[in-house]
Coordinates of C-alpha atoms in Angstrom, one line a residue:
M1 CA 76.0 -50.4 -16.9
A2 CA 74.4 -51.8 -20.0
L3 CA 72.2 -49.4 -21.9
S4 CA 68.4 -50.1 -22.1
L5 CA 67.9 -50.5 -25.8
M6 CA 64.5 -49.6 -27.2
Y7 CA 63.0 -50.4 -30.6
I8 CA 59.9 -49.0 -32.2
T9 CA 57.6 -51.6 -33.8
N10 CA 54.0 -52.7 -34.0
S11 CA 54.8 -56.1 -35.6
P12 CA 54.7 -59.0 -33.2
Q13 CA 57.0 -61.0 -35.4
V14 CA 59.6 -58.2 -35.5
A15 CA 59.1 -57.6 -31.8
E16 CA 59.8 -61.2 -30.9
I17 CA 63.0 -61.2 -33.0
A18 CA 64.1 -57.9 -31.3
Q19 CA 63.3 -59.3 -27.9
D20 CA 65.2 -62.5 -28.5
A21 CA 68.2 -60.5 -29.7
G22 CA 68.4 -58.5 -26.5
V23 CA 66.2 -55.4 -27.0
N24 CA 65.1 -54.3 -23.5
R25 CA 62.0 -52.3 -24.4
L26 CA 59.6 -52.8 -27.2
F27 CA 58.2 -49.4 -28.2
V28 CA 54.7 -48.8 -29.4
D29 CA 54.4 -45.2 -30.8
M30 CA 50.9 -43.7 -30.7
E31 CA 52.0 -40.1 -31.0
Y32 CA 50.7 -38.3 -34.1
I33 CA 49.0 -35.1 -32.9
G34 CA 50.9 -32.2 -34.3
K35 CA 53.8 -34.4 -35.5
E36 CA 53.2 -34.1 -39.2
D37 CA 53.2 -30.3 -39.0
R38 CA 56.4 -29.9 -37.0
Q39 CA 58.3 -32.5 -39.0
A40 CA 56.8 -31.8 -42.4
G41 CA 59.1 -32.8 -45.2
M42 CA 61.5 -34.6 -42.9
N43 CA 62.5 -38.3 -43.3
T44 CA 61.4 -39.2 -39.8
V45 CA 59.3 -42.0 -38.2
K46 CA 55.6 -41.2 -38.0
S47 CA 54.2 -44.4 -36.7
H48 CA 50.6 -43.7 -35.4
H49 CA 50.3 -47.1 -33.7
T50 CA 47.0 -48.1 -32.1
F51 CA 45.6 -49.7 -28.9
S52 CA 45.4 -53.0 -30.8
D53 CA 49.2 -52.7 -31.4
I54 CA 49.7 -52.3 -27.6
E55 CA 47.8 -55.5 -27.0
N56 CA 49.6 -57.4 -29.8
I57 CA 53.1 -56.4 -28.5
K58 CA 52.1 -57.1 -24.9
N59 CA 51.5 -60.7 -26.0
V60 CA 55.2 -60.8 -27.0
T61 CA 56.6 -59.1 -23.8
A62 CA 54.4 -61.2 -21.6
S63 CA 56.3 -64.3 -22.5
G64 CA 59.8 -62.6 -22.7
S65 CA 62.1 -60.4 -20.8
S66 CA 61.5 -57.0 -22.4
E67 CA 59.2 -54.2 -21.2
L68 CA 56.4 -52.6 -23.2
L69 CA 57.0 -48.8 -23.6
V70 CA 54.1 -46.7 -25.1
R71 CA 54.5 -43.2 -26.3
V72 CA 51.1 -41.4 -26.0
N73 CA 50.2 -38.1 -27.5
P74 CA 51.1 -34.8 -25.9
I75 CA 48.5 -33.6 -23.3
H76 CA 45.4 -32.6 -25.2
V77 CA 41.6 -32.3 -24.9
A78 CA 39.1 -34.3 -26.8
T79 CA 38.0 -33.1 -30.2
S80 CA 35.9 -34.6 -33.0
K81 CA 39.1 -36.3 -34.3
Y82 CA 40.5 -37.9 -31.2
S83 CA 39.8 -38.7 -27.5
S84 CA 41.2 -36.9 -24.5
S85 CA 44.6 -37.5 -22.9
K86 CA 42.8 -39.1 -19.9
E87 CA 41.0 -41.6 -22.1
E88 CA 44.0 -42.4 -24.2
I89 CA 46.3 -42.9 -21.2
E90 CA 43.9 -45.0 -19.3
T91 CA 43.2 -47.2 -22.3
A92 CA 46.9 -47.6 -23.0
I93 CA 47.4 -48.8 -19.4
A94 CA 44.4 -51.2 -19.7
C95 CA 45.9 -52.6 -22.9
G96 CA 49.1 -53.6 -21.1
A97 CA 51.7 -50.7 -21.2
D98 CA 54.5 -51.1 -18.7
I99 CA 55.9 -47.6 -19.2
L100 CA 54.2 -44.5 -20.6
M101 CA 56.2 -41.8 -22.4
L102 CA 54.9 -38.2 -22.5
P103 CA 56.2 -36.3 -25.5
M104 CA 56.3 -32.6 -26.4
Y105 CA 55.5 -31.3 -22.9
R106 CA 56.2 -27.6 -22.3
S107 CA 55.3 -27.0 -18.7
R108 CA 55.2 -28.5 -15.2
D109 CA 51.4 -28.3 -15.5
E110 CA 51.3 -30.7 -18.4
V111 CA 53.7 -33.1 -16.6
D112 CA 51.4 -32.9 -13.5
Q113 CA 48.3 -33.7 -15.6
F114 CA 50.1 -36.7 -17.1
L115 CA 51.3 -38.0 -13.7
S116 CA 47.8 -37.5 -12.2
I117 CA 46.1 -39.5 -14.9
V118 CA 48.7 -42.3 -14.7
N119 CA 48.4 -42.2 -10.9
G120 CA 51.3 -44.6 -10.3
K121 CA 49.7 -47.5 -12.2
V122 CA 52.7 -47.9 -14.5
K123 CA 56.1 -46.4 -14.8
T124 CA 56.4 -42.9 -16.4
M125 CA 59.0 -41.4 -18.7
L126 CA 59.2 -37.8 -19.9
L127 CA 60.5 -37.1 -23.4
L128 CA 62.3 -33.7 -23.2
E129 CA 62.1 -32.4 -26.7
T130 CA 60.9 -28.8 -26.6
K131 CA 62.7 -25.5 -25.8
E132 CA 60.4 -24.8 -22.9
A133 CA 61.0 -28.2 -21.4
C134 CA 64.7 -27.8 -21.8
E135 CA 64.8 -24.4 -20.2
S136 CA 62.5 -25.4 -17.3
A137 CA 64.2 -28.7 -16.8
E138 CA 65.5 -28.0 -13.3
E139 CA 62.1 -27.0 -12.0
I140 CA 60.4 -30.1 -13.5
V141 CA 63.2 -32.5 -12.4
K142 CA 63.3 -31.0 -8.9
A143 CA 59.5 -31.5 -8.5
G144 CA 60.0 -35.2 -9.6
G145 CA 57.1 -37.7 -9.5
F146 CA 58.2 -39.5 -12.7
D147 CA 60.5 -42.5 -13.1
E148 CA 62.8 -41.4 -15.9
L149 CA 63.5 -39.0 -18.7
H150 CA 64.7 -39.3 -22.3
I151 CA 66.3 -36.4 -24.2
G152 CA 64.8 -36.3 -27.7
L153 CA 67.4 -34.8 -29.9
N154 CA 65.3 -34.7 -33.1
D155 CA 62.6 -32.4 -32.1
L156 CA 64.8 -30.5 -29.6
H157 CA 67.3 -29.6 -32.3
L158 CA 64.4 -28.3 -34.5
A159 CA 63.2 -26.2 -31.6
Y160 CA 66.6 -24.5 -31.4
H161 CA 66.8 -24.2 -35.2
L162 CA 70.0 -26.3 -35.4
N163 CA 71.1 -28.1 -38.5
F164 CA 72.0 -31.5 -37.0
M165 CA 70.5 -33.2 -34.0
F166 CA 73.9 -34.1 -32.4
E167 CA 74.8 -30.5 -32.2
L168 CA 73.1 -30.7 -28.8
L169 CA 75.7 -33.2 -27.7
A170 CA 78.6 -31.1 -28.9
D171 CA 77.4 -27.7 -27.5
G172 CA 77.0 -28.8 -23.9
T173 CA 73.1 -29.0 -23.8
V174 CA 73.0 -32.8 -23.2
D175 CA 75.9 -32.5 -20.7
R176 CA 74.0 -29.9 -18.7
L177 CA 70.8 -32.0 -18.7
A178 CA 72.8 -35.1 -17.7
M179 CA 74.3 -33.3 -14.7
L180 CA 70.9 -32.3 -13.6
M181 CA 69.6 -35.9 -13.9
Q182 CA 72.5 -37.2 -11.9
E183 CA 72.0 -34.5 -9.2
Y184 CA 68.4 -35.6 -8.6
N185 CA 69.2 -39.3 -9.2
I186 CA 66.9 -39.5 -12.2
R187 CA 67.4 -42.4 -14.7
F188 CA 67.8 -40.9 -18.2
G189 CA 68.8 -41.6 -21.8
F190 CA 69.2 -39.6 -25.0
G191 CA 68.8 -39.9 -28.7
G192 CA 69.1 -42.9 -30.9
I193 CA 71.9 -45.1 -32.2
A194 CA 72.5 -46.8 -35.5
R195 CA 74.6 -49.9 -36.0
V196 CA 78.3 -49.9 -34.9
G197 CA 80.4 -48.7 -37.8
Y198 CA 77.3 -47.0 -39.5
G199 CA 75.4 -43.8 -39.3
T200 CA 76.2 -40.2 -40.1
L201 CA 78.0 -40.1 -36.8
P202 CA 79.2 -43.7 -36.2
A203 CA 77.4 -45.4 -33.3
E204 CA 80.5 -46.3 -31.4
Y205 CA 81.3 -42.6 -30.8
I206 CA 77.7 -42.0 -29.5
I207 CA 77.9 -45.1 -27.2
R208 CA 81.1 -43.8 -25.6
E209 CA 79.2 -40.5 -25.0
H210 CA 76.5 -42.4 -23.2
Y211 CA 79.1 -43.8 -20.9
R212 CA 80.9 -40.5 -20.4
I213 CA 77.7 -38.7 -19.1
G214 CA 76.1 -41.6 -17.3
S215 CA 73.2 -42.2 -19.7
Q216 CA 71.3 -45.4 -19.3
A217 CA 69.1 -45.7 -22.4
A218 CA 69.0 -45.3 -26.2
I219 CA 66.5 -45.9 -29.0
L220 CA 67.7 -48.2 -31.8
S221 CA 67.1 -46.0 -34.8
R222 CA 65.8 -46.8 -38.3
S223 CA 69.5 -46.8 -39.3
F224 CA 70.1 -49.7 -37.0
C225 CA 67.4 -51.8 -38.6
N226 CA 64.5 -50.6 -40.8
A227 CA 62.0 -53.6 -40.7
N228 CA 60.0 -52.0 -43.5
I229 CA 63.0 -52.6 -45.8
V230 CA 64.5 -55.8 -44.3
T231 CA 61.5 -58.0 -44.7
D232 CA 63.2 -61.4 -44.8
M233 CA 62.8 -62.7 -41.2
D234 CA 66.0 -64.7 -41.2
E235 CA 68.0 -61.7 -42.4
L236 CA 66.2 -59.6 -39.8
K237 CA 67.3 -62.0 -37.1
E238 CA 70.9 -61.7 -38.2
V239 CA 70.8 -57.9 -38.3
F240 CA 69.4 -57.7 -34.8
K241 CA 71.7 -60.5 -33.4
K242 CA 74.9 -59.0 -34.8
G243 CA 73.8 -55.4 -34.3
I244 CA 73.1 -55.8 -30.6
M245 CA 76.2 -58.0 -30.1
D246 CA 78.3 -55.2 -31.6
I247 CA 76.7 -52.6 -29.4
R248 CA 77.3 -54.7 -26.2
A249 CA 80.9 -55.2 -27.2
C250 CA 81.3 -51.5 -27.8
E251 CA 79.7 -50.8 -24.4
K252 CA 82.2 -53.2 -22.7
S253 CA 85.0 -51.3 -24.3
A254 CA 83.6 -48.0 -23.2
E255 CA 83.1 -49.2 -19.7
S256 CA 86.8 -49.9 -19.4
M257 CA 87.9 -46.5 -20.8
T258 CA 89.4 -43.8 -18.5
E259 CA 87.7 -40.5 -18.0
E260 CA 90.5 -38.9 -20.1
E261 CA 89.9 -41.4 -22.9
L262 CA 86.1 -40.6 -22.8
L263 CA 86.9 -36.9 -22.9
K264 CA 89.1 -37.4 -26.0
N265 CA 86.2 -39.2 -27.6
H266 CA 84.0 -36.2 -26.8
V267 CA 86.5 -33.9 -28.6
V268 CA 86.3 -36.2 -31.6
V269 CA 82.5 -36.2 -31.5
T270 CA 82.5 -32.4 -31.4
E271 CA 84.8 -32.1 -34.4
L272 CA 82.7 -34.6 -36.4
V273 CA 79.5 -32.9 -35.5
N274 CA 80.8 -29.5 -36.5
D275 CA 82.1 -30.9 -39.8
I276 CA 78.7 -32.6 -40.5
K277 CA 76.6 -29.5 -39.6
N278 CA 78.7 -27.3 -41.9
K279 CA 78.0 -29.6 -44.8
I280 CA 74.2 -29.6 -44.3

């Protein structure tokens, strides 16, 4: 069970490097409505990609093995500043999206609106990152109609007023959601990972948690490779090549671990998370 690795970029050159290194999904991020307000002052990615970016990255995926994932805005009506969800979703599909991700949903009604507009034209992914979505997860998952779900730890931990996003992994929230996904046979993933040996919480511990709970996807975070900082293309190729090779090696090791060993890793993760949150 190799994780589907996703990387956010609107650069065709970076996308090609990522794809060649083994990234499974190139991620165009059009979400911006409300994002600045809820993440004000935080060092988070606010991409605000465009329809042209979808077309440009589609040119890369069309000749490669990766899929094109597009995160649209939360369900919204048209205003003087932006078009409606219907127009945005239909245009994203026309530009070449293979998978559409709905962020910040709070109700089954919003999910139904999203699925109705997509109308089976492409695959659909829900990004569970609000308190309301978390607390109504069983109702939404049971109703189905979507292809997969990703648990977004960044906004979800803010919704619960936590200090550190991986507290949700330590306190049982992610486990509960994972069990629900497995019960209804829904493909799911959670959070992001940095490079092996790096990160506030080293990636190898997180990768083992993916295997413990049956997760199938993760986003490669800015800590894995920030293409805005690493601008030399040869260096970037090496970062991606080695970084993904290390992740796959760590996955192979995790796959051979016993349930007891994976549980011991979870205990270590919980201890590390508690130590980190108390220092924030």
